[in-house]
mmCIF file of C-alpha atoms in Angstrom:
data_model
loop_
_atom_site.group_PDB
_atom_site.id
_atom_site.type_symbol
_atom_site.label_atom_id
_atom_site.label_comp_id
_atom_site.label_asym_id
_atom_site.label_seq_id
_atom_site.Cartn_x
_atom_site.Cartn_y
_atom_site.Cartn_z
ATOM 1 C CA MET A 734 -67.523 28.641 -12.720
ATOM 2 C CA GLU A 735 -67.121 25.269 -15.288
ATOM 3 C CA ASN A 736 -67.058 27.072 -19.549
ATOM 4 C CA LYS A 737 -66.354 30.103 -18.005
ATOM 5 C CA VAL A 738 -62.993 30.663 -19.215
ATOM 6 C CA THR A 739 -61.037 29.647 -21.920
ATOM 7 C CA ILE A 740 -57.104 29.686 -22.249
ATOM 8 C CA VAL A 741 -55.466 30.745 -25.194
ATOM 9 C CA ILE A 742 -52.161 29.814 -25.930
ATOM 10 C CA PRO A 743 -50.040 31.123 -29.001
ATOM 11 C CA ASN A 744 -47.391 29.240 -30.981
ATOM 12 C CA TYR A 745 -44.483 28.852 -32.761
ATOM 13 C CA ASN A 746 -41.372 26.751 -32.769
ATOM 14 C CA GLY A 747 -42.324 26.372 -29.103
ATOM 15 C CA LYS A 748 -42.125 22.389 -29.083
ATOM 16 C CA LYS A 749 -39.646 22.341 -26.042
ATOM 17 C CA TYR A 750 -41.867 24.274 -23.667
ATOM 18 C CA LEU A 751 -45.701 23.253 -25.041
ATOM 19 C CA LYS A 752 -45.402 19.805 -22.555
ATOM 20 C CA ASP A 753 -44.802 21.758 -19.696
ATOM 21 C CA CYS A 754 -46.937 24.283 -20.528
ATOM 22 C CA LEU A 755 -50.105 21.891 -21.006
ATOM 23 C CA ARG A 756 -49.251 19.899 -17.948
ATOM 24 C CA SER A 757 -49.820 22.642 -15.727
ATOM 25 C CA LEU A 758 -53.028 23.365 -17.480
ATOM 26 C CA GLY A 759 -54.051 19.982 -16.681
ATOM 27 C CA LYS A 760 -53.372 20.670 -12.729
ATOM 28 C CA GLN A 761 -55.716 23.563 -12.417
ATOM 29 C CA THR A 762 -58.093 23.640 -9.863
ATOM 30 C CA VAL A 763 -60.297 25.780 -12.323
ATOM 31 C CA LYS A 764 -60.426 23.506 -15.460
ATOM 32 C CA ALA A 765 -60.573 25.384 -18.553
ATOM 33 C CA PRO A 766 -60.717 24.154 -22.481
ATOM 34 C CA VAL A 767 -57.517 24.990 -23.795
ATOM 35 C CA ILE A 768 -56.939 26.281 -28.001
ATOM 36 C CA VAL A 769 -53.549 26.518 -29.698
ATOM 37 C CA VAL A 770 -53.290 28.701 -32.635
ATOM 38 C CA ASP A 771 -49.381 27.503 -33.882
ATOM 39 C CA ASN A 772 -48.736 30.008 -36.141
ATOM 40 C CA ALA A 773 -46.390 27.597 -38.925
ATOM 41 C CA SER A 774 -44.201 26.456 -36.620
ATOM 42 C CA SER A 775 -41.625 23.980 -38.095
ATOM 43 C CA ASP A 776 -40.262 22.357 -35.204
ATOM 44 C CA GLY A 777 -42.993 19.591 -35.064
ATOM 45 C CA SER A 778 -45.119 21.688 -32.287
ATOM 46 C CA VAL A 779 -48.522 20.760 -33.266
ATOM 47 C CA GLU A 780 -47.694 16.774 -33.882
ATOM 48 C CA TYR A 781 -46.178 16.835 -30.585
ATOM 49 C CA ILE A 782 -48.949 18.349 -28.985
ATOM 50 C CA LYS A 783 -51.437 16.196 -30.716
ATOM 51 C CA GLN A 784 -49.289 13.753 -29.326
ATOM 52 C CA LEU A 785 -48.817 13.999 -25.673
ATOM 53 C CA VAL A 786 -52.599 14.481 -25.334
ATOM 54 C CA SER A 787 -53.770 11.274 -27.045
ATOM 55 C CA GLU A 788 -51.031 9.294 -24.908
ATOM 56 C CA ASN A 789 -51.957 10.676 -21.423
ATOM 57 C CA PRO A 790 -54.879 12.017 -21.729
ATOM 58 C CA SER A 791 -55.580 12.608 -18.376
ATOM 59 C CA LYS A 792 -52.413 14.405 -17.472
ATOM 60 C CA TYR A 793 -53.767 17.190 -19.746
ATOM 61 C CA PRO A 794 -56.502 19.678 -20.537
ATOM 62 C CA GLU A 795 -59.018 19.627 -23.144
ATOM 63 C CA VAL A 796 -56.738 21.268 -26.277
ATOM 64 C CA ARG A 797 -58.161 21.974 -29.809
ATOM 65 C CA ILE A 798 -55.447 22.945 -31.977
ATOM 66 C CA VAL A 799 -55.421 26.174 -35.359
ATOM 67 C CA GLU A 800 -52.739 25.113 -37.200
ATOM 68 C CA LEU A 801 -52.585 28.881 -39.447
ATOM 69 C CA SER A 802 -50.424 28.736 -43.168
ATOM 70 C CA SER A 803 -48.007 31.329 -41.387
ATOM 71 C CA ASN A 804 -46.425 33.053 -39.104
ATOM 72 C CA THR A 805 -48.868 36.158 -38.874
ATOM 73 C CA GLY A 806 -47.514 37.263 -35.562
ATOM 74 C CA PHE A 807 -48.964 37.430 -31.605
ATOM 75 C CA SER A 808 -51.856 39.761 -32.471
ATOM 76 C CA ASN A 809 -53.714 37.730 -35.515
ATOM 77 C CA ALA A 810 -53.553 34.592 -33.363
ATOM 78 C CA VAL A 811 -54.629 35.554 -30.341
ATOM 79 C CA ASN A 812 -57.505 37.073 -31.785
ATOM 80 C CA ILE A 813 -58.275 33.628 -33.442
ATOM 81 C CA GLY A 814 -58.889 32.027 -30.692
ATOM 82 C CA ILE A 815 -60.718 34.873 -28.670
ATOM 83 C CA GLU A 816 -63.265 34.643 -31.610
ATOM 84 C CA MET A 817 -63.273 30.873 -31.283
ATOM 85 C CA SER A 818 -63.975 29.923 -27.181
ATOM 86 C CA ASP A 819 -67.525 30.372 -26.599
ATOM 87 C CA SER A 820 -66.853 31.441 -22.720
ATOM 88 C CA GLU A 821 -67.090 35.266 -20.856
ATOM 89 C CA TYR A 822 -64.053 35.210 -19.988
ATOM 90 C CA VAL A 823 -60.326 34.561 -22.493
ATOM 91 C CA ILE A 824 -56.825 33.787 -20.534
ATOM 92 C CA LEU A 825 -53.985 34.367 -22.998
ATOM 93 C CA LEU A 826 -50.927 32.877 -22.500
ATOM 94 C CA ASN A 827 -47.914 32.433 -23.301
ATOM 95 C CA ASN A 828 -45.792 28.837 -24.445
ATOM 96 C CA ASP A 829 -43.050 29.130 -22.239
ATOM 97 C CA THR A 830 -44.795 29.334 -19.295
ATOM 98 C CA VAL A 831 -46.048 27.039 -16.407
ATOM 99 C CA SER A 832 -48.560 28.114 -14.084
ATOM 100 C CA LYS A 833 -48.991 27.322 -10.438
ATOM 101 C CA GLU A 834 -52.796 25.291 -10.045
ATOM 102 C CA THR A 835 -54.786 27.926 -8.704
ATOM 103 C CA MET A 836 -53.672 30.607 -11.288
ATOM 104 C CA THR A 837 -57.468 30.574 -13.508
ATOM 105 C CA GLU A 838 -59.297 30.459 -10.545
ATOM 106 C CA LYS A 839 -57.311 33.081 -8.829
ATOM 107 C CA LEU A 840 -57.188 35.716 -12.598
ATOM 108 C CA LEU A 841 -61.494 34.561 -12.868
ATOM 109 C CA ASP A 842 -61.764 35.583 -9.264
ATOM 110 C CA ALA A 843 -60.259 39.100 -9.659
ATOM 111 C CA ILE A 844 -61.776 40.054 -12.630
ATOM 112 C CA GLU A 845 -65.895 39.093 -11.305
ATOM 113 C CA LYS A 846 -65.205 41.828 -9.227
ATOM 114 C CA SER A 847 -66.217 44.669 -10.875
ATOM 115 C CA ASP A 848 -67.878 44.387 -14.357
ATOM 116 C CA ARG A 849 -65.565 47.956 -15.599
ATOM 117 C CA ILE A 850 -62.826 45.519 -15.095
ATOM 118 C CA PHE A 851 -61.265 44.789 -18.395
ATOM 119 C CA SER A 852 -58.263 43.279 -17.907
ATOM 120 C CA VAL A 853 -56.236 41.002 -15.056
ATOM 121 C CA GLY A 854 -52.702 40.405 -15.238
ATOM 122 C CA ALA A 855 -51.156 37.436 -13.328
ATOM 123 C CA LYS A 856 -47.592 37.621 -11.535
ATOM 124 C CA MET A 857 -45.015 35.814 -13.662
ATOM 125 C CA LEU A 858 -42.259 34.949 -12.115
ATOM 126 C CA SER A 859 -39.057 34.145 -14.053
ATOM 127 C CA MET A 860 -38.522 30.572 -14.007
ATOM 128 C CA LYS A 861 -34.516 30.345 -13.910
ATOM 129 C CA ASN A 862 -35.130 32.001 -11.032
ATOM 130 C CA PRO A 863 -38.273 32.215 -9.260
ATOM 131 C CA ASP A 864 -37.429 35.061 -6.252
ATOM 132 C CA VAL A 865 -37.283 36.889 -9.221
ATOM 133 C CA ILE A 866 -40.547 38.873 -11.473
ATOM 134 C CA ASP A 867 -41.075 38.511 -14.706
ATOM 135 C CA ASP A 868 -43.860 40.741 -14.688
ATOM 136 C CA ALA A 869 -46.104 42.340 -12.265
ATOM 137 C CA GLY A 870 -48.373 44.758 -14.651
ATOM 138 C CA ASP A 871 -47.524 46.928 -16.856
ATOM 139 C CA TYR A 872 -47.649 50.900 -17.630
ATOM 140 C CA TYR A 873 -47.491 53.896 -20.167
ATOM 141 C CA CYS A 874 -45.837 56.956 -19.733
ATOM 142 C CA ALA A 875 -45.546 60.499 -21.097
ATOM 143 C CA LEU A 876 -41.979 59.909 -22.465
ATOM 144 C CA GLY A 877 -43.710 57.433 -24.865
ATOM 145 C CA TRP A 878 -42.147 54.149 -23.048
ATOM 146 C CA ALA A 879 -44.327 51.274 -21.554
ATOM 147 C CA PHE A 880 -42.202 49.573 -18.590
ATOM 148 C CA SER A 881 -42.807 47.119 -15.901
ATOM 149 C CA PRO A 882 -41.530 48.467 -12.947
ATOM 150 C CA GLY A 883 -42.142 44.974 -10.761
ATOM 151 C CA ARG A 884 -39.860 43.913 -13.614
ATOM 152 C CA ASP A 885 -36.305 41.616 -11.931
ATOM 153 C CA LYS A 886 -37.335 42.644 -8.409
ATOM 154 C CA ASN A 887 -37.774 40.413 -5.979
ATOM 155 C CA ALA A 888 -40.894 38.606 -5.600
ATOM 156 C CA LYS A 889 -41.929 39.081 -2.467
ATOM 157 C CA THR A 890 -42.608 42.864 -2.978
ATOM 158 C CA TYR A 891 -45.576 43.441 -5.853
ATOM 159 C CA SER A 892 -47.598 41.829 -3.554
ATOM 160 C CA LYS A 893 -50.686 43.942 -3.973
ATOM 161 C CA ARG A 894 -54.027 44.315 -6.318
ATOM 162 C CA CYS A 895 -53.607 46.889 -7.634
ATOM 163 C CA ALA A 896 -54.973 49.473 -11.379
ATOM 164 C CA VAL A 897 -52.606 49.142 -14.267
ATOM 165 C CA THR A 898 -52.203 50.709 -17.409
ATOM 166 C CA SER A 899 -52.257 47.245 -19.272
ATOM 167 C CA ALA A 900 -52.223 43.631 -18.627
ATOM 168 C CA CYS A 901 -49.004 41.797 -19.914
ATOM 169 C CA ALA A 902 -51.057 39.158 -22.545
ATOM 170 C CA GLY A 903 -48.068 36.991 -21.550
ATOM 171 C CA ALA A 904 -50.751 35.545 -18.966
ATOM 172 C CA ALA A 905 -53.835 37.364 -18.279
ATOM 173 C CA ILE A 906 -57.715 37.371 -18.479
ATOM 174 C CA TYR A 907 -59.517 38.894 -20.533
ATOM 175 C CA ARG A 908 -63.668 40.025 -20.806
ATOM 176 C CA LYS A 909 -64.749 39.271 -23.699
ATOM 177 C CA SER A 910 -67.806 41.486 -23.579
ATOM 178 C CA ILE A 911 -65.472 44.399 -23.693
ATOM 179 C CA PHE A 912 -63.549 43.309 -26.791
ATOM 180 C CA GLU A 913 -67.005 43.799 -28.917
ATOM 181 C CA LYS A 914 -67.010 47.731 -28.001
ATOM 182 C CA ILE A 915 -63.234 48.509 -27.772
ATOM 183 C CA GLY A 916 -62.139 45.734 -30.853
ATOM 184 C CA LEU A 917 -59.495 43.037 -30.826
ATOM 185 C CA PHE A 918 -55.753 43.030 -30.890
ATOM 186 C CA ASP A 919 -54.541 45.460 -33.092
ATOM 187 C CA VAL A 920 -52.662 42.724 -35.944
ATOM 188 C CA ALA A 921 -50.540 46.072 -37.386
ATOM 189 C CA HIS A 922 -48.874 45.289 -34.487
ATOM 190 C CA PHE A 923 -47.591 41.967 -35.338
ATOM 191 C CA CYS A 924 -46.115 41.642 -31.619
ATOM 192 C CA TYR A 925 -44.582 43.203 -28.763
ATOM 193 C CA LEU A 926 -46.880 46.759 -27.681
ATOM 194 C CA GLU A 927 -49.902 45.366 -28.782
ATOM 195 C CA ASP A 928 -50.891 44.103 -25.067
ATOM 196 C CA VAL A 929 -50.855 47.583 -23.704
ATOM 197 C CA ASP A 930 -52.106 49.145 -26.830
ATOM 198 C CA ILE A 931 -55.335 46.988 -26.302
ATOM 199 C CA GLY A 932 -55.207 48.024 -22.465
ATOM 200 C CA TYR A 933 -54.413 51.601 -22.861
ATOM 201 C CA ARG A 934 -57.945 51.331 -25.871
ATOM 202 C CA ALA A 935 -59.969 49.624 -22.653
ATOM 203 C CA ARG A 936 -58.933 52.776 -20.353
ATOM 204 C CA ILE A 937 -59.846 55.555 -22.855
ATOM 205 C CA PHE A 938 -63.444 53.955 -22.705
ATOM 206 C CA GLY A 939 -63.636 53.890 -19.325
ATOM 207 C CA TYR A 940 -62.890 50.331 -18.155
ATOM 208 C CA LYS A 941 -59.920 49.376 -15.698
ATOM 209 C CA ASN A 942 -56.762 46.010 -15.951
ATOM 210 C CA MET A 943 -56.157 45.122 -12.942
ATOM 211 C CA PHE A 944 -52.844 42.946 -11.751
ATOM 212 C CA GLU A 945 -53.840 39.918 -9.311
ATOM 213 C CA PRO A 946 -50.598 39.031 -7.418
ATOM 214 C CA SER A 947 -51.739 35.730 -5.527
ATOM 215 C CA ALA A 948 -52.091 33.991 -9.438
ATOM 216 C CA ILE A 949 -48.581 32.856 -9.984
ATOM 217 C CA VAL A 950 -47.163 31.853 -13.230
ATOM 218 C CA TYR A 951 -43.580 30.751 -14.039
ATOM 219 C CA HIS A 952 -41.747 32.129 -17.218
ATOM 220 C CA ALA A 953 -38.568 31.789 -19.432
ATOM 221 C CA GLY A 954 -39.423 34.711 -21.374
ATOM 222 C CA SER A 955 -38.271 35.803 -24.962
ATOM 223 C CA GLY A 956 -39.088 32.306 -25.541
ATOM 224 C CA THR A 957 -39.657 33.237 -29.451
ATOM 225 C CA SER A 958 -37.541 36.675 -30.211
ATOM 226 C CA GLY A 959 -34.522 35.309 -28.531
ATOM 227 C CA SER A 960 -33.291 37.247 -26.371
ATOM 228 C CA ARG A 961 -34.376 40.574 -24.354
ATOM 229 C CA TYR A 962 -32.104 42.986 -26.502
ATOM 230 C CA ASN A 963 -31.862 42.097 -30.337
ATOM 231 C CA LYS A 964 -32.832 44.267 -33.131
ATOM 232 C CA PHE A 965 -35.906 42.029 -34.205
ATOM 233 C CA LYS A 966 -37.540 43.017 -30.945
ATOM 234 C CA GLU A 967 -35.576 47.096 -30.786
ATOM 235 C CA GLU A 968 -37.377 47.168 -34.270
ATOM 236 C CA LEU A 969 -40.547 46.269 -34.316
ATOM 237 C CA THR A 970 -40.757 47.984 -30.715
ATOM 238 C CA ALA A 971 -39.656 51.286 -31.643
ATOM 239 C CA ALA A 972 -42.209 51.306 -34.746
ATOM 240 C CA ASN A 973 -45.114 50.021 -33.000
ATOM 241 C CA ASN A 974 -44.515 52.653 -30.356
ATOM 242 C CA ILE A 975 -44.933 55.438 -32.468
ATOM 243 C CA TYR A 976 -47.893 53.173 -34.463
ATOM 244 C CA PHE A 977 -49.502 53.633 -30.766
ATOM 245 C CA ILE A 978 -49.231 57.225 -30.059
ATOM 246 C CA TYR A 979 -50.262 58.098 -33.282
ATOM 247 C CA LYS A 980 -53.167 55.855 -32.955
ATOM 248 C CA ASN A 981 -53.966 56.046 -29.738
ATOM 249 C CA MET A 982 -53.530 60.333 -28.173
ATOM 250 C CA PRO A 983 -56.180 63.161 -29.996
ATOM 251 C CA ALA A 984 -54.363 66.201 -31.244
ATOM 252 C CA LEU A 985 -54.215 67.855 -28.731
ATOM 253 C CA GLN A 986 -52.957 65.030 -25.665
ATOM 254 C CA LEU A 987 -50.057 64.738 -28.949
ATOM 255 C CA VAL A 988 -49.371 68.445 -28.371
ATOM 256 C CA ILE A 989 -49.318 68.344 -24.744
ATOM 257 C CA ASN A 990 -46.540 65.335 -24.527
ATOM 258 C CA LEU A 991 -44.353 66.010 -27.945
ATOM 259 C CA PRO A 992 -41.784 67.146 -25.664
ATOM 260 C CA PHE A 993 -41.720 64.315 -23.769
ATOM 261 C CA ILE A 994 -42.407 61.924 -26.300
ATOM 262 C CA ILE A 995 -38.828 63.411 -28.166
ATOM 263 C CA LEU A 996 -36.719 63.584 -25.251
ATOM 264 C CA GLY A 997 -37.808 59.739 -24.295
ATOM 265 C CA ILE A 998 -37.106 59.123 -28.628
ATOM 266 C CA LEU A 999 -33.329 60.702 -27.554
ATOM 267 C CA ILE A 1000 -32.909 59.225 -24.187
ATOM 268 C CA LYS A 1001 -33.467 55.358 -26.207
ATOM 269 C CA GLN A 1002 -31.915 56.357 -29.556
ATOM 270 C CA VAL A 1003 -28.479 56.577 -27.168
ATOM 271 C CA TYR A 1004 -29.180 53.430 -24.350
ATOM 272 C CA PHE A 1005 -29.743 51.056 -27.144
ATOM 273 C CA ALA A 1006 -26.471 52.843 -29.688
ATOM 274 C CA ARG A 1007 -24.448 52.139 -26.665
ATOM 275 C CA LYS A 1008 -26.032 48.617 -27.028
ATOM 276 C CA LYS A 1009 -25.296 48.241 -30.051
ATOM 277 C CA LEU A 1010 -28.340 48.531 -31.655
ATOM 278 C CA GLY A 1011 -28.676 52.079 -32.165
ATOM 279 C CA LEU A 1012 -29.313 51.947 -36.369
ATOM 280 C CA SER A 1013 -32.220 49.253 -35.428
ATOM 281 C CA TYR A 1014 -34.112 51.535 -33.580
ATOM 282 C CA ALA A 1015 -33.749 54.242 -35.576
ATOM 283 C CA LYS A 1016 -34.527 52.103 -38.046
ATOM 284 C CA GLY A 1017 -38.070 51.258 -36.496
ATOM 285 C CA LEU A 1018 -39.015 54.759 -35.722
ATOM 286 C CA PHE A 1019 -39.020 55.483 -39.049
ATOM 287 C CA VAL A 1020 -41.167 52.671 -40.133
ATOM 288 C CA GLY A 1021 -43.637 53.069 -37.367
ATOM 289 C CA VAL A 1022 -44.261 56.459 -38.683
ATOM 290 C CA LYS A 1023 -44.969 54.258 -42.182
ATOM 291 C CA LYS A 1024 -47.062 52.174 -39.817
ATOM 292 C CA ALA A 1025 -49.437 54.996 -38.358
ATOM 293 C CA PHE A 1026 -49.837 56.886 -41.960
ATOM 294 C CA GLY A 1027 -50.971 53.078 -43.425
ATOM 295 C CA ASN A 1028 -54.014 52.503 -40.616
ATOM 296 C CA GLY A 1029 -55.015 56.078 -40.208
ATOM 297 C CA ASP A 1030 -58.108 53.811 -40.108
ATOM 298 C CA LYS A 1031 -57.633 52.365 -37.264
ATOM 299 C CA LYS A 1032 -57.122 55.627 -35.048
ATOM 300 C CA VAL A 1033 -59.051 55.843 -32.316
ATOM 301 C CA VAL A 1034 -61.896 58.511 -32.870
ATOM 302 C CA TYR A 1035 -61.725 61.083 -29.936
ATOM 303 C CA ASP A 1036 -65.234 61.078 -28.270
ATOM 304 C CA ILE A 1037 -66.399 63.846 -26.116
ATOM 305 C CA LYS A 1038 -67.617 61.093 -23.489
ATOM 306 C CA ASN A 1039 -64.219 60.326 -23.189
ATOM 307 C CA THR A 1040 -62.562 63.183 -22.462
ATOM 308 C CA GLY A 1041 -62.893 62.394 -18.487
ATOM 309 C CA ASN A 1042 -61.380 59.296 -19.097
ATOM 310 C CA TYR A 1043 -58.326 61.118 -21.323
ATOM 311 C CA ILE A 1044 -57.871 63.711 -18.467
ATOM 312 C CA THR A 1045 -56.923 60.855 -16.014
ATOM 313 C CA LEU A 1046 -54.671 58.920 -18.837
ATOM 314 C CA GLU A 1047 -52.282 62.495 -19.107
ATOM 315 C CA ILE A 1048 -52.364 62.363 -15.442
ATOM 316 C CA GLU A 1049 -51.283 59.375 -15.217
ATOM 317 C CA LEU A 1050 -48.974 59.992 -17.828
ATOM 318 C CA LEU A 1051 -47.092 62.301 -16.118
ATOM 319 C CA ILE A 1052 -47.445 60.734 -12.681
ATOM 320 C CA ASN A 1053 -44.858 57.103 -14.493
ATOM 321 C CA CYS A 1054 -42.891 59.270 -15.875
ATOM 322 C CA ILE A 1055 -41.380 60.232 -12.511
ATOM 323 C CA ARG A 1056 -42.734 55.972 -11.501
ATOM 324 C CA ARG A 1057 -40.037 55.207 -13.995
ATOM 325 C CA LEU A 1058 -37.356 57.658 -13.320
ATOM 326 C CA VAL A 1059 -36.950 57.094 -9.734
ATOM 327 C CA GLY A 1060 -38.406 53.038 -9.984
#
């Protein structure tokens, strides 16, 4: 399995996490080269990586560093890493993670079970409390909400491999050949929902996304944005969600889901208002409309051959409303 996979790590001011992250990759049962794409960090991340690898080469994987001149966001950074890799598969990994020794091996085994699998997400556990799940696969529902039903649940749950709407790109493997058919991560997202977008896009084209519970990754969480809820995150997430809906749903599907989407927006507006983030969420909605009209050329063109996939997705969107509300 040598050279089958490359690990891509986008980094922005993640110096304090990099030693543990890279060291865990040096212990993998399946070795893989690493590409770190640095988004113009100001904390000395690049110099620190070079120092770590040069002083203790036996403890770290082969590392290539790409230094960008500005913070271009998650999507652009991982796209650069994906295009630079010369392997059949690529693993995207957050900088604030520590991977169990078999992570690479388990993700490879899972994605090779079918050539229709686009991505496989790892079981991400909270680094502070390893008994708690951070992410076990992401879903999208007709309310216009992306969610991870496993989050904050006991780590012993979600122990079975299953299909998901999308894999969390914080720790997931992707089949490179499918990127050539559906496109890379959308840089208009910058960060947040970019993984849901590409997973959903793959589903439109008839591919599958899976969750693999035996691939374990420990995640610090909010290593760049600073917290689970903040103005930057909520504004950008709201904007990206409006853009996501416009981009991926054909006109008929938009009409069918519009009542659910409006209800979902109202519920979230009240929710974030109570967290004193209501203005940020509302601002994000307007930014999202502007983003949608400004990126009309990126809208997924409806192809009659994919009608069955759209119908399957729509049924799942409705079922996922129940899963979200009762989960």
